Coordinates of C-alpha atoms and ligand atoms in Angstrom, one line a residue:
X1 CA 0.0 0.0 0.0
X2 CA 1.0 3.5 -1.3
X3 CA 0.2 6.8 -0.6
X4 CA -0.5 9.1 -3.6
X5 CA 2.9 10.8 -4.4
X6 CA 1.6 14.8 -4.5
X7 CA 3.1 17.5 -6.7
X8 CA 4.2 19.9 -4.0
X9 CA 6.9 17.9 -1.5
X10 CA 5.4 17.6 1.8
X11 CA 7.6 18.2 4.6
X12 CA 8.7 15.9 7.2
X13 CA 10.8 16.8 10.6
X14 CA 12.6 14.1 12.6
X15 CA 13.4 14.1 16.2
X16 CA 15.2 11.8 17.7
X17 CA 16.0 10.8 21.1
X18 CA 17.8 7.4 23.1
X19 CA 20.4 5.3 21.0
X20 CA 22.0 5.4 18.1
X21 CA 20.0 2.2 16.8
X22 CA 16.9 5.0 17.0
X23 CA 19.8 7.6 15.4
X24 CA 19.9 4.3 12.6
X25 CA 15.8 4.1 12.6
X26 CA 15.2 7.7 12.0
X27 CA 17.6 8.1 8.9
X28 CA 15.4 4.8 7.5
X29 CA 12.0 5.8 8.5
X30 CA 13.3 9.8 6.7
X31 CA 14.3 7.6 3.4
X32 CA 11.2 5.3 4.0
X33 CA 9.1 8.7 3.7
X34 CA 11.2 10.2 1.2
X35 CA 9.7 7.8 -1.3
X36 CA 6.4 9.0 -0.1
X37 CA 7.2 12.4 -1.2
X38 CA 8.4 14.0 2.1
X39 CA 11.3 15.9 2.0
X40 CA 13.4 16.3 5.0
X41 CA 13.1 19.9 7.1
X42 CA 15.4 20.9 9.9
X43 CA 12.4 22.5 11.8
X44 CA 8.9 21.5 13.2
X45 CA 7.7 25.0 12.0
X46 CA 6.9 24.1 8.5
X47 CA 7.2 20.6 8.9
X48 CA 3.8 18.4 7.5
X49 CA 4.7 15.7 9.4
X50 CA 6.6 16.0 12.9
X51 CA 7.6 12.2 13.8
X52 CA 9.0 11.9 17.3
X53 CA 11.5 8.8 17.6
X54 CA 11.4 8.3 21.1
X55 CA 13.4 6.8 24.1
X56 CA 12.3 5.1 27.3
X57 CA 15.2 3.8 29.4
X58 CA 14.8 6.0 32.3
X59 CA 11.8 8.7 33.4
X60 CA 13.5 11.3 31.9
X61 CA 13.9 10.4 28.6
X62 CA 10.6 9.6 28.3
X63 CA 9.3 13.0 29.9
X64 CA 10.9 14.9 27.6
X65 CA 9.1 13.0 25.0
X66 CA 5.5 14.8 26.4
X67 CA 7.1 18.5 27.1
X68 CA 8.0 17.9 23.0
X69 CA 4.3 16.9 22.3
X70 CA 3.0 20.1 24.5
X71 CA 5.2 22.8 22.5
X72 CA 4.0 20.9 19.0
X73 CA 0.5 21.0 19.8
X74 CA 0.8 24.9 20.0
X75 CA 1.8 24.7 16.2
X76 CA -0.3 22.1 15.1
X77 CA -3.2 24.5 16.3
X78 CA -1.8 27.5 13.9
X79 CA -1.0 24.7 11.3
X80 CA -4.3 22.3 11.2
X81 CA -2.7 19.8 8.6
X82 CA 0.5 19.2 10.3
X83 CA 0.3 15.3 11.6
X84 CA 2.4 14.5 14.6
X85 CA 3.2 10.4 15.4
X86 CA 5.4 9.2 18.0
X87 CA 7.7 6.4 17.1
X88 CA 10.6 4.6 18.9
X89 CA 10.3 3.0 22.5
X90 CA 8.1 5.1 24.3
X91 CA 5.5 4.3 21.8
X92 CA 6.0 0.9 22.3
X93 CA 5.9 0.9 25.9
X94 CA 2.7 3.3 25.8
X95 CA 1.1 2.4 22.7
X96 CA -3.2 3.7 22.6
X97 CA -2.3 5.4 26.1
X98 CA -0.8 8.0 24.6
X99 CA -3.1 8.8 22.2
X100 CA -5.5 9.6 25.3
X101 CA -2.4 11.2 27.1
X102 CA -1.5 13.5 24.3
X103 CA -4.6 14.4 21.9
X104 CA -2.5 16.2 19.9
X105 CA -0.9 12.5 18.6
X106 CA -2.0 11.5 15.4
X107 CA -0.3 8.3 15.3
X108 CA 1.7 5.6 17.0
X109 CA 4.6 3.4 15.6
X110 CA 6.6 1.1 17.7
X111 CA 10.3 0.1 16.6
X112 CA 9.2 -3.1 14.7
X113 CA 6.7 -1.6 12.7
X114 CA 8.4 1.6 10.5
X115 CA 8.0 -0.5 7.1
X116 CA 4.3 0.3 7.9
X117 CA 4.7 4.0 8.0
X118 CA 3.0 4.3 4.6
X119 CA -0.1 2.3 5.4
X120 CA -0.5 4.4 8.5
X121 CA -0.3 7.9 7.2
X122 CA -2.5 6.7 4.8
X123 CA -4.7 6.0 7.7
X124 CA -4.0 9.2 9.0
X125 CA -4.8 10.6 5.4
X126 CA -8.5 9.4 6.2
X127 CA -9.1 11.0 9.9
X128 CA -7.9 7.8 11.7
X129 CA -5.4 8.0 14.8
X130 CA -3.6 4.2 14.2
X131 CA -1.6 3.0 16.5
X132 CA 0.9 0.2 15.2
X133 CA 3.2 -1.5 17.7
X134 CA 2.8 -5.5 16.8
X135 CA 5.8 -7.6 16.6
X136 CA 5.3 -9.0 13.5
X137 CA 7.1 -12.0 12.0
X138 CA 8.8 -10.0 9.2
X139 CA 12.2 -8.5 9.4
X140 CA 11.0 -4.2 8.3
X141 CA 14.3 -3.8 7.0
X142 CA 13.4 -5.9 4.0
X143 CA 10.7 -3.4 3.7
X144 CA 12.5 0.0 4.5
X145 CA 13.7 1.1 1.0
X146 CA 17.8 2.1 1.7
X147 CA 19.3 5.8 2.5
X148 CA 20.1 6.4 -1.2
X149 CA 20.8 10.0 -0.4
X150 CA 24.3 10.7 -2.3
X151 CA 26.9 11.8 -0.3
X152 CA 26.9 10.5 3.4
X153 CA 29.1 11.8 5.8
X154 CA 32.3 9.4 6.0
X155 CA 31.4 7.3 9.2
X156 CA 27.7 5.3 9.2
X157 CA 25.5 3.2 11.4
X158 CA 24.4 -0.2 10.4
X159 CA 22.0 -2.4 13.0
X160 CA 22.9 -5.7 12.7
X161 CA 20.7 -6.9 15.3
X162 CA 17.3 -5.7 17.6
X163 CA 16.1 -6.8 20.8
X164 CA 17.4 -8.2 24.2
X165 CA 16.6 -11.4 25.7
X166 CA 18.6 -10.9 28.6
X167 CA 16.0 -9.2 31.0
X168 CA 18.4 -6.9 33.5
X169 CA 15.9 -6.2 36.5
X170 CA 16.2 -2.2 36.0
X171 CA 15.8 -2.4 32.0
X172 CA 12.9 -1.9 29.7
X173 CA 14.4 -2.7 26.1
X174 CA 13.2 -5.9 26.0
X175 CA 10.0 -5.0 26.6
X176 CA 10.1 -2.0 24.0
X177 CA 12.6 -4.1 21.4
X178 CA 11.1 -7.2 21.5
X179 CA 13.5 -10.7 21.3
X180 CA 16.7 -10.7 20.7
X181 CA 16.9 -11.0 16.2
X182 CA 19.9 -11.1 13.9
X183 CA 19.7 -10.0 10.3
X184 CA 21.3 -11.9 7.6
X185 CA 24.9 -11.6 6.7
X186 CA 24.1 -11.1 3.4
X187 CA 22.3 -8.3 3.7
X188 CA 24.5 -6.6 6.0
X189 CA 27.4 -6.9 3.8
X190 CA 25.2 -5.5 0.7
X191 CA 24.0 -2.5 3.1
X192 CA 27.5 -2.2 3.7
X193 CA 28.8 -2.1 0.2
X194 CA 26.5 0.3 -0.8
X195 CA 27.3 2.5 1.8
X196 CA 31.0 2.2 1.1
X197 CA 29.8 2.8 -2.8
X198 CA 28.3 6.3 -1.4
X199 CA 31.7 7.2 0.6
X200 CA 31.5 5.8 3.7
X201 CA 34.9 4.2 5.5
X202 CA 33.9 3.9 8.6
X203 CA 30.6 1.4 9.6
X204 CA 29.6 1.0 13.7
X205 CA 27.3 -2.6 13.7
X206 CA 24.4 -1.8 15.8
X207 CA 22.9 -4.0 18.0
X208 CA 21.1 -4.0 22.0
X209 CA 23.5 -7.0 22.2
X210 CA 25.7 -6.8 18.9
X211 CA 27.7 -9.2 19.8
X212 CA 25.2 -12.3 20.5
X213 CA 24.6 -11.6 17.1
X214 CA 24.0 -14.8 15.3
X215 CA 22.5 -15.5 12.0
X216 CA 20.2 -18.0 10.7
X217 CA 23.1 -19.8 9.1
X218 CA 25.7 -19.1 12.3
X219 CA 27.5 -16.7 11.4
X220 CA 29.1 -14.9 14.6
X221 CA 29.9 -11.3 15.1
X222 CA 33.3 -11.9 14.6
X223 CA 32.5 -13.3 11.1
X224 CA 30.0 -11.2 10.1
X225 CA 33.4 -8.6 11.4
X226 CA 35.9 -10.5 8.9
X227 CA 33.8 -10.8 6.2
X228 CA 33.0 -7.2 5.8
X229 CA 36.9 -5.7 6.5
X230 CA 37.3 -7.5 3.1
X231 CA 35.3 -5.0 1.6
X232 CA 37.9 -2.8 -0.5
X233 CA 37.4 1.0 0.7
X234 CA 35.8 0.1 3.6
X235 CA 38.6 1.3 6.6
X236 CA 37.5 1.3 9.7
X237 CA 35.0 -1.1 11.9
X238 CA 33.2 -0.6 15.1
X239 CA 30.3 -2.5 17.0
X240 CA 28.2 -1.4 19.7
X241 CA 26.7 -2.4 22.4
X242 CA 28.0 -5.4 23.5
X243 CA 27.1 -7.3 26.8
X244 CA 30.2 -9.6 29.0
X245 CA 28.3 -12.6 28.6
X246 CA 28.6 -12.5 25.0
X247 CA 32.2 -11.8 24.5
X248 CA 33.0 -15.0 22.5
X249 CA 36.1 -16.1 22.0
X250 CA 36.2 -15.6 18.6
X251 CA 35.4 -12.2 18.5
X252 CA 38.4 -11.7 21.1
X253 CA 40.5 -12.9 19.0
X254 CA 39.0 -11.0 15.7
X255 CA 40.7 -7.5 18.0
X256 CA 44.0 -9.6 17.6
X257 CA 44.0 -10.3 14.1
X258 CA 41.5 -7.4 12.2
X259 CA 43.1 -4.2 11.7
X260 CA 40.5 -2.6 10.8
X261 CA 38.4 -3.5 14.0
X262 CA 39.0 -0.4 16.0
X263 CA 40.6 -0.2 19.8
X264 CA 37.7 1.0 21.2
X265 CA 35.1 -1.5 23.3
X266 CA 31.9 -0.4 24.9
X267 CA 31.3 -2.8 27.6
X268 CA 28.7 -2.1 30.1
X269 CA 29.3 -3.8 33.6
X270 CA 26.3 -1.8 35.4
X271 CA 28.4 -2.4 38.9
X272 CA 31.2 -3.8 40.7
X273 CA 29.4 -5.6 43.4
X274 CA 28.5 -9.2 42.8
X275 CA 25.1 -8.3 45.2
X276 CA 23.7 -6.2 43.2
X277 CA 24.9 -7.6 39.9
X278 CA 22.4 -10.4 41.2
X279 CA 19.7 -8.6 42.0
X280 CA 20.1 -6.9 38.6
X281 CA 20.3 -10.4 36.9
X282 CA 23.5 -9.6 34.9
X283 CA 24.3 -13.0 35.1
X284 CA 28.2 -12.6 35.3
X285 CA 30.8 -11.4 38.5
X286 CA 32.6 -8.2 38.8
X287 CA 35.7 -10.6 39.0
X288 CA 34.4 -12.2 35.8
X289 CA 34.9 -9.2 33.7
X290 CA 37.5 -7.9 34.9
X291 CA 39.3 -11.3 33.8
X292 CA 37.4 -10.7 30.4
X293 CA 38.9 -7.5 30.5
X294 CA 42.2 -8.7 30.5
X295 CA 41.6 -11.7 28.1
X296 CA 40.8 -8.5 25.6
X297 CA 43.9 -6.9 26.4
X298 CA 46.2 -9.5 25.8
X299 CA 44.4 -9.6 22.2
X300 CA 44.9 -6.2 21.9
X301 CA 46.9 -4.2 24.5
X302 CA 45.6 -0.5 23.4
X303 CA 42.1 -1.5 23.8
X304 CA 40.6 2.0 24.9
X305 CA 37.5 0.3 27.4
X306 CA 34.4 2.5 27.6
X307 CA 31.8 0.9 30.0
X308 CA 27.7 1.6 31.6
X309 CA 26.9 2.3 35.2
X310 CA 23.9 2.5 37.3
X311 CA 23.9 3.9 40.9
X312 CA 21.5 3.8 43.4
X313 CA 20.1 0.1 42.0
X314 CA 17.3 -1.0 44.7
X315 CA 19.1 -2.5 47.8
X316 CA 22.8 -0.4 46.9
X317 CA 24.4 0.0 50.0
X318 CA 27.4 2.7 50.2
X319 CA 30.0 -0.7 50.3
X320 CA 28.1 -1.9 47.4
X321 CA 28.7 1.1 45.8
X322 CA 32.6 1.1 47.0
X323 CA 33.1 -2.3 44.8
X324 CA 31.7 -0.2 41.4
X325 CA 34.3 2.7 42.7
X326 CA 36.9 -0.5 42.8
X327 CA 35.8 -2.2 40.0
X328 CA 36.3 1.5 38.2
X329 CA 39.9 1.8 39.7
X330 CA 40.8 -1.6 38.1
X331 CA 40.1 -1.1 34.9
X332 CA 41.0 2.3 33.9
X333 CA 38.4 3.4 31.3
X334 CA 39.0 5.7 28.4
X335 CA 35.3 6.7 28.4
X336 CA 32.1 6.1 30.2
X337 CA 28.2 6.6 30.8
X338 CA 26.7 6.9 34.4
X339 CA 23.4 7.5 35.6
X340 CA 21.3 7.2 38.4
X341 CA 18.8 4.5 38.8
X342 CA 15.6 4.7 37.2
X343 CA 12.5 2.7 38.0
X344 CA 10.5 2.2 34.7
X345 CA 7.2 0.7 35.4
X346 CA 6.5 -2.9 34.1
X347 CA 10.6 -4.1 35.1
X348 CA 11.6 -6.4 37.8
X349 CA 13.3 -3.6 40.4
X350 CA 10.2 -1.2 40.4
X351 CA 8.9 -2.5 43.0
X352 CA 11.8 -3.1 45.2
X353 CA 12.7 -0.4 47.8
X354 CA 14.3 2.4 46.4
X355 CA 17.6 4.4 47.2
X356 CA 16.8 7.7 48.5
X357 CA 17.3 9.8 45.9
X358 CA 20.2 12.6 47.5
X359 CA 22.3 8.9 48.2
X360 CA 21.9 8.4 44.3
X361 CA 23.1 11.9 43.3
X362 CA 25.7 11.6 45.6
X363 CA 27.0 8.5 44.6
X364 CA 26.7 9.5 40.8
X365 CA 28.9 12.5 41.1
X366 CA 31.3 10.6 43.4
X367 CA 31.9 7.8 40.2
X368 CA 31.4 10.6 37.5
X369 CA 34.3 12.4 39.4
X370 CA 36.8 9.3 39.0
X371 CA 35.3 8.5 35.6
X372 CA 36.4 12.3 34.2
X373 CA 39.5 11.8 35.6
X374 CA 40.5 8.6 34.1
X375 CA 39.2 9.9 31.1
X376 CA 41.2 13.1 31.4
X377 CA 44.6 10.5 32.0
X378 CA 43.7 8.8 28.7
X379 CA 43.1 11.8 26.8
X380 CA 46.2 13.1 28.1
X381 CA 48.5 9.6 27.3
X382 CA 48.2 10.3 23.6
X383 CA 49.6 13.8 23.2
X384 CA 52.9 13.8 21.2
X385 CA 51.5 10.6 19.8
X386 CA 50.4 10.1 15.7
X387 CA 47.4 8.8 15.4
X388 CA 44.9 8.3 12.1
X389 CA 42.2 10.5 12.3
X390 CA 39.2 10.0 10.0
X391 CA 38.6 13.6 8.6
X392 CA 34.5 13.6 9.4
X393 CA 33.3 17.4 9.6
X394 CA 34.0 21.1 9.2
X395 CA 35.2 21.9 12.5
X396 CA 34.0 24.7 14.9
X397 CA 36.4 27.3 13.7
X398 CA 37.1 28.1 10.4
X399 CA 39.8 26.5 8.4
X400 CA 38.9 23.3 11.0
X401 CA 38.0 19.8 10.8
X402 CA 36.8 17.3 12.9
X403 CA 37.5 14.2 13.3
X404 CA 37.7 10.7 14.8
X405 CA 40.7 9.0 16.3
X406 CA 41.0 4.8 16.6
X407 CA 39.6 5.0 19.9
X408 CA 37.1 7.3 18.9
X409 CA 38.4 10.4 20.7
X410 CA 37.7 13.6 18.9
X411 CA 40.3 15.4 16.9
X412 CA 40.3 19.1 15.9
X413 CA 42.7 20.1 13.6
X414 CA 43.4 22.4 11.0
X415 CA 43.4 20.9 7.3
X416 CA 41.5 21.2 3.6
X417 CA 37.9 20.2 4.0
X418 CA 39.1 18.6 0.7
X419 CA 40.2 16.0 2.9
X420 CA 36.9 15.5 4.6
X421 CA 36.1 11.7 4.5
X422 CA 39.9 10.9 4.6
X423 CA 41.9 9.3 7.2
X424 CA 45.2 11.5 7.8
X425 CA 47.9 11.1 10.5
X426 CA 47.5 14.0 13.1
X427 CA 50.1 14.4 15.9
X428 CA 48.2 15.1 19.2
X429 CA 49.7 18.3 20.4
X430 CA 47.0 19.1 23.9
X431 CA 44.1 17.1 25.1
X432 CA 41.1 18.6 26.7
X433 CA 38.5 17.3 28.9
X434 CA 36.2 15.8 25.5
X435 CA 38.5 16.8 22.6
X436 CA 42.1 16.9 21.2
X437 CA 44.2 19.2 19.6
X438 CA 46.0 17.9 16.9
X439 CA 48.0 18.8 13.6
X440 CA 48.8 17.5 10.1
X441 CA 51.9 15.4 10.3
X442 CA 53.5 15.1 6.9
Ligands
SAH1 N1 22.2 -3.3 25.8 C1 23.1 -2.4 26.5 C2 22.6 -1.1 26.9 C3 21.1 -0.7 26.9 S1 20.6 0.7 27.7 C4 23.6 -3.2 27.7 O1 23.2 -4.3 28.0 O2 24.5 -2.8 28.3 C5 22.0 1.7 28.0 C6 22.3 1.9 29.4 O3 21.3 2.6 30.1 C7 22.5 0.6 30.2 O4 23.7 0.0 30.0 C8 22.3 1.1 31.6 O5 23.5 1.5 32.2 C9 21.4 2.3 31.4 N2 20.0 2.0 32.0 C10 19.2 1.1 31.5 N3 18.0 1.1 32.3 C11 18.2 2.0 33.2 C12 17.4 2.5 34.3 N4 16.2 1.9 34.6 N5 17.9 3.5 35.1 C13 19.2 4.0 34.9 N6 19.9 3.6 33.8 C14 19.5 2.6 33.0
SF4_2 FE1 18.8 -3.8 28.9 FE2 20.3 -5.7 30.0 FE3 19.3 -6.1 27.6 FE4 21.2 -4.4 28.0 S1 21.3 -6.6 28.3 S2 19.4 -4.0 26.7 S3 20.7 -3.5 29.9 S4 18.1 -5.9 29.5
F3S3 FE1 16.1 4.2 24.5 FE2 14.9 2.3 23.1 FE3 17.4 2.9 22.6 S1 14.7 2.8 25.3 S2 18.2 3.6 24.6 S3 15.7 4.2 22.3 S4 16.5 0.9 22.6

């Protein structure tokens, strides 16, 4: 089912919130409507269609989602045909509710569902409010057309795989993702292609657990890793996020022999003590990773280790908290995300006794404090180094460009925007708290 193409474009404005999986969705869902005749607007002011790609892993991120509908509805009211839908994990989660909870909603689209966008404005077209957020059995990315848009910019996204089966007490993605699914390796390594075709020389795999990924033919991460650094033109590899349990050996060793599989490692731990780890069914030891941790840098001794933490889980006490502090100290991370427990109705802990919530901000800026300085150390460990920076963006300041280093620092330097979508060697001459300096080096 298609909508009738009109003469005049219509205009279409994403927002997106949460991961980059829904950073992944959005560019689809905007090519998806592209072939519906919507062309892309950076503002909701004269946008037709406002779509709202949403995030629900903790209160706040789904809050944000309603002050967003609230401002909207004041435009929609000067602007009667604009349609607003809400798409991503909040309209999962919520689904009809929200059309009740925000009558300003025309439509609701869960993260499964996006190859149905057509059918649904078409709905939409005929005064309905649909709201879409079945799991059905087909994979929507067979039904997404591509991003055929021309030039990209030089580093892309690709999910490889959707969903979590592993049920962490605090978490609601597998209750807004659905079941852990793979995509075929085949199609992955056409996606890629085309995107190396189009420019791209850097690709991040995508998954809630990238690395459990496994086809219907078993093929691993690791594999699926190999088989697309052979692709000529394609540089650099990255994969994201990955969970401890499924650190398979193979894709160990895939650090130790790929050189284009980058340094860098998200690995979320959560927390260093074993008690709550438990109680947040994560299913491994603060003892076990940290041996993983070191089975990953014998493979490859300048992993740069970026990691997840929660404070303030139900039942935290301040020496359960010491152990994430120690767990913290151990491993020395390059980069990392922290945040203060969340109770999201529908999970496991949101019903347990809470952490009072001044012990939680307390403990937060206590671990962000040693997280900014290890990441300060490592920042600071690679000036007077010369590392390959992939040339991504004009830079802040004129005559600047932006870029990424192998452990996915950012670079400013000064060089030819000629030599945007290059990879160049740049000596690090300063590091600041989220950037470095660097220069050309002949
Ligand atoms: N699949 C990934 C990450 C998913 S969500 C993993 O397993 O690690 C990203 C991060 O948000 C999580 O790693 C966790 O640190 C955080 N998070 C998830 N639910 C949360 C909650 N209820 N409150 C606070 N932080 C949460
Ligand atoms: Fe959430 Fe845990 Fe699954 Fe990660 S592994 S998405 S934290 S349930
Ligand atoms: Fe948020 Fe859904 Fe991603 S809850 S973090 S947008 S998987």
């Amino acid at each position: 089912m298609t909508a009738p193409k009109t003469t005049a474009p219509k205009k279409l404005f994403v927002r997106t919130y949460g991961c980059q999986m829904n950073v992944y969705d959005s560019e689809r869902m905007t090519a998806a409507l592209a072939a519906q005749g919507y062309a892309a607007t950076g503002t909701p002011e004269d946008a037709d269609l406002v779509l709202l790609n949403t995030c629900h892993i903790r209160e706040k991120a789904a809050e944000k989602v309603y002050s967003e509908i609230g401002r909207l509805k004041r435009l929609k009211a000067a602007r009667p045909g604009m349609a607003i839908g809400v798409a991503g994990c909040v309209a999962q989660a919520e689904g009809a509710e929200m059309l009740s909870r925000a009558p300003a909603v025309d439509f609701v689209v869960g993260p499964q569902a996006y190859h149905r966008l057509p059918a649904l404005l078409d709905r939409v077209g005929r005064g309905e409010r649909p709201v879409e957020t079945e799991f059905p059995e087909e994979d929507k990315f067979e039904h997404l057309p591509a991003d055929r848009r021309a030039r990209r910019a030089p580093a892309a996204f690709l999910t490889v795989q959707e969903g979590c089966d592993k049920f962490c007490a605090f978490c609601v993605v597998p209750y807004t993702r659905g079941a852990e699914v793979s995509r075929p390796a085949g199609r992955i390594e056409a996606e890629a292609r085309d995107l190396v075709a189009r420019g791209v020389v850097e690709i991040t795999l995508l998954g809630q657990n990238v690395n459990a990924y496994r086809d219907g033919e078993g093929v691993t991460l690791a594999a699926l890793l190999r088989r697309l650094a052979r692709i000529e033109g394609l540089e650099r590899l990255r994969y994201t996020t990955s969970h401890p349990n499924d650190m398979a050996d193979d894709l160990i060793e895939a650090h130790a022999l790929e050189p284009k599989l980058m340094p860098y490692l998200h690995l979320p731990v959560q927390a260093g003590s074993d008690r709550v780890l438990k109680a947040m069914n994560r299913r491994h030891t603060a003892a076990g990773y940290l041996r993983l941790i070191e089975r990953i840098r014998a493979a490859r001794p300048d992993m740069a280790l970026s990691g997840d933490f929660i404070v303030g889980f139900p039942g935290e006490t301040e020496a359960d908290f010491a152990e994430t502090l120690a767990l913290v100290e151990a491993v020395g991370y390059a980069q990392a995300y922290s945040f203060a427990y969340s109770s999201r109705p529908g999970t496991p802990a949101a019903d347990r006794r809470q952490v009072a919530e001044a012990e939680k901000s307390d403990r937060l800026r206590r671990l962000q404090a040693l997280l900014a300085r290890q990441q300060a150390a490592f920042q600071a460990s690679l000036v007077g180094r010369t590392l390959p920076v992939l040339l991504e963006k004009p830079g802040r300041e004129p005559g600047q460009v932006a870029g990424r280093s192998p452990y996915l620092n950012a670079v400013h330097l000064e060089a030819d925007p000629a030599l945007l979508g290059r990879i160049v060697p740049a000596r690090i001459l300063a590091a600041g708290p989220n950037s470095l300096a660097g220069a050309l080096a002949a």
